[in-house]
mmCIF file of C-alpha atoms in Angstrom:
data_model
loop_
_atom_site.group_PDB
_atom_site.id
_atom_site.type_symbol
_atom_site.label_atom_id
_atom_site.label_comp_id
_atom_site.label_asym_id
_atom_site.label_seq_id
_atom_site.Cartn_x
_atom_site.Cartn_y
_atom_site.Cartn_z
ATOM 1 C CA GLN A 1 -3.302 5.229 -3.102
ATOM 2 C CA GLN A 2 -2.848 1.533 -3.890
ATOM 3 C CA PRO A 3 -6.224 0.278 -5.101
ATOM 4 C CA VAL A 4 -8.142 -2.406 -3.071
ATOM 5 C CA GLN A 5 -9.072 -5.705 -4.745
ATOM 6 C CA SER A 6 -11.827 -7.900 -3.489
ATOM 7 C CA PRO A 7 -12.018 -10.814 -2.727
ATOM 8 C CA GLN A 8 -8.450 -11.806 -1.914
ATOM 9 C CA ALA A 9 -9.010 -15.260 -3.148
ATOM 10 C CA VAL A 10 -11.861 -17.333 -4.633
ATOM 11 C CA ILE A 11 -12.124 -20.898 -5.519
ATOM 12 C CA LEU A 12 -14.607 -22.131 -8.408
ATOM 13 C CA ARG A 13 -15.677 -25.050 -10.097
ATOM 14 C CA GLU A 14 -15.431 -25.051 -14.067
ATOM 15 C CA GLY A 15 -18.149 -23.336 -15.577
ATOM 16 C CA GLU A 16 -18.957 -21.095 -12.378
ATOM 17 C CA ASP A 17 -18.899 -17.246 -12.765
ATOM 18 C CA ALA A 18 -16.805 -14.979 -10.719
ATOM 19 C CA VAL A 19 -16.511 -11.149 -10.036
ATOM 20 C CA ILE A 20 -13.317 -9.362 -8.951
ATOM 21 C CA ASN A 21 -13.494 -5.752 -7.733
ATOM 22 C CA CYS A 22 -10.894 -2.880 -7.867
ATOM 23 C CA SER A 23 -11.584 0.131 -5.803
ATOM 24 C CA SER A 24 -9.497 3.332 -5.570
ATOM 25 C CA SER A 25 -9.562 6.459 -3.239
ATOM 26 C CA LYS A 26 -8.407 8.583 -6.078
ATOM 27 C CA ALA A 27 -10.053 9.706 -9.248
ATOM 28 C CA LEU A 28 -9.494 6.965 -11.978
ATOM 29 C CA TYR A 29 -8.349 7.746 -15.413
ATOM 30 C CA SER A 30 -7.847 4.271 -16.556
ATOM 31 C CA VAL A 31 -7.815 0.690 -15.218
ATOM 32 C CA HIS A 32 -5.735 -2.086 -16.341
ATOM 33 C CA TRP A 33 -6.250 -5.662 -15.782
ATOM 34 C CA TYR A 34 -3.581 -8.364 -15.668
ATOM 35 C CA ARG A 35 -3.452 -11.956 -15.094
ATOM 36 C CA GLN A 36 -0.476 -13.867 -13.462
ATOM 37 C CA LYS A 37 0.125 -17.633 -13.616
ATOM 38 C CA HIS A 38 2.440 -18.821 -10.698
ATOM 39 C CA GLY A 39 6.084 -18.082 -11.314
ATOM 40 C CA GLU A 40 5.304 -16.297 -14.505
ATOM 41 C CA ALA A 41 4.997 -12.751 -15.808
ATOM 42 C CA PRO A 42 1.710 -11.017 -15.688
ATOM 43 C CA VAL A 43 -0.273 -11.006 -19.042
ATOM 44 C CA PHE A 44 -2.293 -7.845 -20.106
ATOM 45 C CA LEU A 45 -5.941 -8.736 -20.184
ATOM 46 C CA MET A 46 -7.625 -5.214 -21.100
ATOM 47 C CA ILE A 47 -7.525 -1.593 -20.343
ATOM 48 C CA LEU A 48 -10.636 0.504 -19.462
ATOM 49 C CA LEU A 49 -10.641 4.289 -20.057
ATOM 50 C CA LYS A 50 -12.317 7.146 -18.323
ATOM 51 C CA GLY A 51 -16.170 7.124 -19.558
ATOM 52 C CA GLY A 52 -17.621 3.966 -17.901
ATOM 53 C CA GLU A 53 -16.972 1.642 -20.884
ATOM 54 C CA GLN A 54 -17.093 -2.009 -20.769
ATOM 55 C CA LYS A 55 -14.707 -4.297 -22.566
ATOM 56 C CA GLY A 56 -14.779 -7.875 -23.309
ATOM 57 C CA HIS A 57 -12.038 -10.587 -23.927
ATOM 58 C CA GLU A 58 -13.575 -13.974 -24.823
ATOM 59 C CA LYS A 59 -15.544 -14.895 -21.723
ATOM 60 C CA ILE A 60 -13.864 -12.178 -19.514
ATOM 61 C CA SER A 61 -15.417 -8.841 -19.316
ATOM 62 C CA ALA A 62 -14.864 -5.601 -17.249
ATOM 63 C CA SER A 63 -16.624 -2.506 -16.382
ATOM 64 C CA PHE A 64 -15.434 0.947 -15.165
ATOM 65 C CA ASN A 65 -17.426 3.219 -13.024
ATOM 66 C CA GLU A 66 -15.603 6.386 -12.706
ATOM 67 C CA LYS A 67 -18.162 8.009 -10.131
ATOM 68 C CA LYS A 68 -17.631 5.063 -7.759
ATOM 69 C CA GLN A 69 -13.972 4.829 -8.641
ATOM 70 C CA GLN A 70 -14.149 1.279 -9.123
ATOM 71 C CA SER A 71 -13.674 -1.468 -11.766
ATOM 72 C CA SER A 72 -15.107 -5.038 -12.011
ATOM 73 C CA LEU A 73 -13.784 -7.937 -13.882
ATOM 74 C CA TYR A 74 -16.322 -10.407 -14.914
ATOM 75 C CA LEU A 75 -15.400 -14.128 -15.615
ATOM 76 C CA THR A 76 -18.144 -16.137 -17.135
ATOM 77 C CA ALA A 77 -18.134 -20.069 -17.546
ATOM 78 C CA SER A 78 -14.832 -20.219 -16.024
ATOM 79 C CA GLN A 79 -12.167 -22.660 -17.504
ATOM 80 C CA LEU A 80 -9.167 -24.232 -15.751
ATOM 81 C CA SER A 81 -6.921 -21.871 -17.673
ATOM 82 C CA TYR A 82 -8.537 -19.184 -15.777
ATOM 83 C CA SER A 83 -6.796 -19.913 -12.597
ATOM 84 C CA GLY A 84 -4.086 -17.304 -11.648
ATOM 85 C CA THR A 85 -3.841 -14.244 -9.731
ATOM 86 C CA TYR A 86 -5.736 -11.214 -11.071
ATOM 87 C CA PHE A 87 -4.036 -7.764 -10.771
ATOM 88 C CA CYS A 88 -5.889 -4.286 -11.289
ATOM 89 C CA GLY A 89 -3.474 -1.397 -12.122
ATOM 90 C CA THR A 90 -4.849 2.208 -11.803
ATOM 91 C CA GLU A 91 -3.128 5.232 -13.412
ATOM 92 C CA ARG A 92 -1.362 7.632 -11.345
ATOM 93 C CA ASN A 93 -1.973 11.130 -12.213
ATOM 94 C CA TYR A 94 -0.051 13.200 -9.762
ATOM 95 C CA GLY A 95 3.410 14.847 -9.574
ATOM 96 C CA GLY A 96 5.677 13.605 -12.177
ATOM 97 C CA SER A 97 4.199 10.082 -12.160
ATOM 98 C CA GLN A 98 1.624 10.612 -14.964
ATOM 99 C CA GLY A 99 1.006 7.487 -17.062
ATOM 100 C CA ASN A 100 2.623 5.135 -14.336
ATOM 101 C CA LEU A 101 0.527 2.458 -12.919
ATOM 102 C CA ILE A 102 0.095 1.290 -9.230
ATOM 103 C CA PHE A 103 -1.350 -2.208 -8.567
ATOM 104 C CA GLY A 104 -3.536 -3.912 -6.352
ATOM 105 C CA LYS A 105 -2.525 -6.755 -4.214
ATOM 106 C CA GLY A 106 -4.147 -9.253 -6.424
ATOM 107 C CA THR A 107 -7.214 -11.612 -6.240
ATOM 108 C CA LYS A 108 -6.039 -15.297 -6.561
ATOM 109 C CA LEU A 109 -8.552 -17.330 -8.496
ATOM 110 C CA SER A 110 -8.520 -21.057 -8.479
ATOM 111 C CA VAL A 111 -10.725 -23.044 -10.889
ATOM 112 C CA LYS A 112 -11.280 -26.826 -9.970
ATOM 113 C CA PRO A 113 -12.550 -29.452 -12.414
ATOM 114 C CA ASP B 1 10.174 -12.347 -32.022
ATOM 115 C CA GLY B 2 9.718 -9.011 -30.076
ATOM 116 C CA GLY B 3 9.741 -9.065 -26.365
ATOM 117 C CA ILE B 4 11.445 -8.443 -22.965
ATOM 118 C CA THR B 5 14.299 -10.604 -21.834
ATOM 119 C CA GLN B 6 15.414 -10.721 -18.165
ATOM 120 C CA SER B 7 18.518 -12.920 -17.030
ATOM 121 C CA PRO B 8 19.072 -14.987 -15.223
ATOM 122 C CA LYS B 9 15.791 -16.577 -14.137
ATOM 123 C CA TYR B 10 17.109 -17.554 -10.639
ATOM 124 C CA LEU B 11 19.839 -15.674 -8.731
ATOM 125 C CA PHE B 12 21.439 -16.670 -5.587
ATOM 126 C CA ARG B 13 23.708 -14.152 -3.696
ATOM 127 C CA LYS B 14 25.531 -13.835 -0.466
ATOM 128 C CA GLU B 15 24.344 -11.015 1.803
ATOM 129 C CA GLY B 16 26.268 -7.936 1.537
ATOM 130 C CA GLN B 17 26.899 -8.452 -2.139
ATOM 131 C CA ASN B 18 25.833 -6.083 -4.924
ATOM 132 C CA VAL B 19 23.769 -7.773 -7.850
ATOM 133 C CA THR B 20 22.729 -6.632 -11.100
ATOM 134 C CA LEU B 21 19.676 -7.800 -12.773
ATOM 135 C CA SER B 22 19.425 -7.591 -16.427
ATOM 136 C CA CYS B 23 16.394 -6.494 -18.465
ATOM 137 C CA GLU B 24 16.465 -6.036 -22.338
ATOM 138 C CA GLN B 25 13.693 -5.229 -24.834
ATOM 139 C CA ASN B 26 13.414 -4.952 -28.601
ATOM 140 C CA LEU B 27 10.011 -3.685 -28.665
ATOM 141 C CA ASN B 28 11.264 -0.079 -29.282
ATOM 142 C CA HIS B 29 9.434 1.025 -26.268
ATOM 143 C CA ASP B 30 10.468 4.370 -24.674
ATOM 144 C CA ALA B 31 9.380 3.644 -21.034
ATOM 145 C CA MET B 32 10.788 0.886 -18.843
ATOM 146 C CA TYR B 33 10.003 -0.298 -15.399
ATOM 147 C CA TRP B 34 11.354 -2.443 -12.628
ATOM 148 C CA TYR B 35 8.690 -3.985 -10.138
ATOM 149 C CA ARG B 36 9.325 -6.156 -6.934
ATOM 150 C CA GLN B 37 6.869 -8.616 -6.084
ATOM 151 C CA ASP B 38 6.416 -10.373 -2.835
ATOM 152 C CA PRO B 39 3.792 -12.917 -1.895
ATOM 153 C CA GLY B 40 0.487 -11.067 -0.888
ATOM 154 C CA GLN B 41 1.931 -7.529 -1.909
ATOM 155 C CA GLY B 42 1.014 -7.397 -5.578
ATOM 156 C CA LEU B 43 3.737 -5.228 -7.741
ATOM 157 C CA ARG B 44 5.457 -2.563 -6.274
ATOM 158 C CA LEU B 45 7.383 0.023 -8.298
ATOM 159 C CA ILE B 46 11.063 0.556 -7.805
ATOM 160 C CA TYR B 47 12.259 2.651 -10.666
ATOM 161 C CA TYR B 48 11.005 3.820 -13.936
ATOM 162 C CA SER B 49 12.535 5.507 -17.089
ATOM 163 C CA GLN B 50 10.595 7.290 -19.746
ATOM 164 C CA ILE B 51 13.523 8.125 -22.000
ATOM 165 C CA VAL B 52 17.222 7.181 -22.311
ATOM 166 C CA ASN B 53 19.523 8.806 -19.836
ATOM 167 C CA ASP B 54 16.749 9.691 -17.510
ATOM 168 C CA PHE B 55 14.976 7.628 -14.987
ATOM 169 C CA GLN B 56 12.816 8.385 -11.664
ATOM 170 C CA LYS B 57 12.323 6.769 -8.294
ATOM 171 C CA GLY B 58 9.248 4.667 -7.674
ATOM 172 C CA ASP B 59 7.631 3.807 -4.393
ATOM 173 C CA ILE B 60 10.526 1.632 -2.845
ATOM 174 C CA ALA B 61 13.735 2.865 -4.476
ATOM 175 C CA GLU B 62 15.800 2.523 -1.406
ATOM 176 C CA GLY B 63 18.626 0.116 -1.859
ATOM 177 C CA TYR B 64 18.233 -0.016 -5.524
ATOM 178 C CA SER B 65 19.879 1.703 -8.399
ATOM 179 C CA VAL B 66 19.384 1.839 -12.256
ATOM 180 C CA SER B 67 20.690 3.131 -15.389
ATOM 181 C CA ARG B 68 19.369 3.659 -18.917
ATOM 182 C CA GLU B 69 22.263 4.188 -21.405
ATOM 183 C CA LYS B 70 20.430 2.425 -24.081
ATOM 184 C CA LYS B 71 16.730 2.522 -24.953
ATOM 185 C CA GLU B 72 16.566 -1.248 -25.066
ATOM 186 C CA SER B 73 18.421 -1.948 -21.873
ATOM 187 C CA PHE B 74 17.485 -1.055 -18.038
ATOM 188 C CA PRO B 75 19.551 -2.988 -15.596
ATOM 189 C CA LEU B 76 18.759 -2.862 -11.756
ATOM 190 C CA THR B 77 21.284 -3.144 -9.207
ATOM 191 C CA VAL B 78 20.305 -4.378 -5.866
ATOM 192 C CA THR B 79 22.883 -2.945 -3.407
ATOM 193 C CA SER B 80 23.813 -4.235 0.078
ATOM 194 C CA ALA B 81 21.873 -1.330 1.431
ATOM 195 C CA GLN B 82 18.393 -3.234 0.521
ATOM 196 C CA LYS B 83 17.411 -4.686 3.824
ATOM 197 C CA ASN B 84 15.330 -7.621 2.289
ATOM 198 C CA PRO B 85 16.235 -8.026 -1.348
ATOM 199 C CA THR B 86 15.028 -11.762 -1.685
ATOM 200 C CA ALA B 87 11.862 -11.451 -4.111
ATOM 201 C CA PHE B 88 10.769 -11.812 -7.580
ATOM 202 C CA TYR B 89 11.841 -8.983 -9.860
ATOM 203 C CA LEU B 90 9.815 -7.983 -12.981
ATOM 204 C CA CYS B 91 10.840 -5.741 -15.712
ATOM 205 C CA ALA B 92 8.287 -4.176 -17.949
ATOM 206 C CA SER B 93 8.121 -1.600 -20.875
ATOM 207 C CA SER B 94 5.401 0.364 -22.521
ATOM 208 C CA PRO B 95 5.532 2.663 -25.647
ATOM 209 C CA ARG B 96 4.476 5.815 -24.050
ATOM 210 C CA THR B 97 2.125 7.035 -26.836
ATOM 211 C CA GLY B 98 1.274 10.182 -25.009
ATOM 212 C CA ARG B 99 -2.367 9.021 -24.171
ATOM 213 C CA VAL B 100 -3.307 7.711 -20.876
ATOM 214 C CA ALA B 101 -1.221 5.120 -19.386
ATOM 215 C CA ASP B 102 -0.068 2.470 -21.774
ATOM 216 C CA THR B 103 -0.272 -1.174 -21.746
ATOM 217 C CA GLN B 104 2.891 -2.570 -19.846
ATOM 218 C CA TYR B 105 4.514 -5.732 -21.130
ATOM 219 C CA PHE B 106 6.432 -7.952 -18.689
ATOM 220 C CA GLY B 107 9.442 -9.971 -18.892
ATOM 221 C CA PRO B 108 9.626 -13.399 -17.324
ATOM 222 C CA GLY B 109 11.205 -12.279 -14.121
ATOM 223 C CA THR B 110 14.185 -12.939 -12.098
ATOM 224 C CA ARG B 111 13.952 -14.611 -8.688
ATOM 225 C CA LEU B 112 16.654 -13.393 -6.258
ATOM 226 C CA THR B 113 17.571 -15.292 -3.064
ATOM 227 C CA VAL B 114 20.045 -13.754 -0.781
ATOM 228 C CA LEU B 115 21.657 -16.130 1.614
#
């Protein structure tokens, strides 16, 4: 049930673009994206709800394709501050766990000058 | 400032000892969570609580225990039954508005090392 993220790691030069994917074998109700710097707490980026919407946060945007049960995070014109590990969290909707998230293993993004 | 505090940041214990990790929030959130993070494994849910005096097991609850006697506090005890307790532990909270899963806000984490 854990969502699968790809790629596992990516290295960019400043100004380059990247796409991180998050796929689930179960129907998705919402997808949450977080970024974590080494040794720090994950920080919320955005939430996408069922309906195929696309959201943006500065130069970071995301899409949600419920038919494909997939979300993608787009980082454009990457900055050094974008470095970190990106996690997607998908909502559980079974049993008594509604509303809880299950997280992918993360994608490590390194932006070099 | 509102937020979530975890203490201590680093914790060392001898094998076989129980240890309690603190988590406090002043966000007035109903739900609180404990996650364990190991390298390359992402965040795995240990326990969660949606309301005071009630909590549920997550995916890896064995060897852990929790209590929720106050809305703002959700301590986690790592018992001697936990086989591999060395990890980074994260506490989170969310408002539980009743919609789809709410944003979770994380504390700074406690890095536990069992010697």
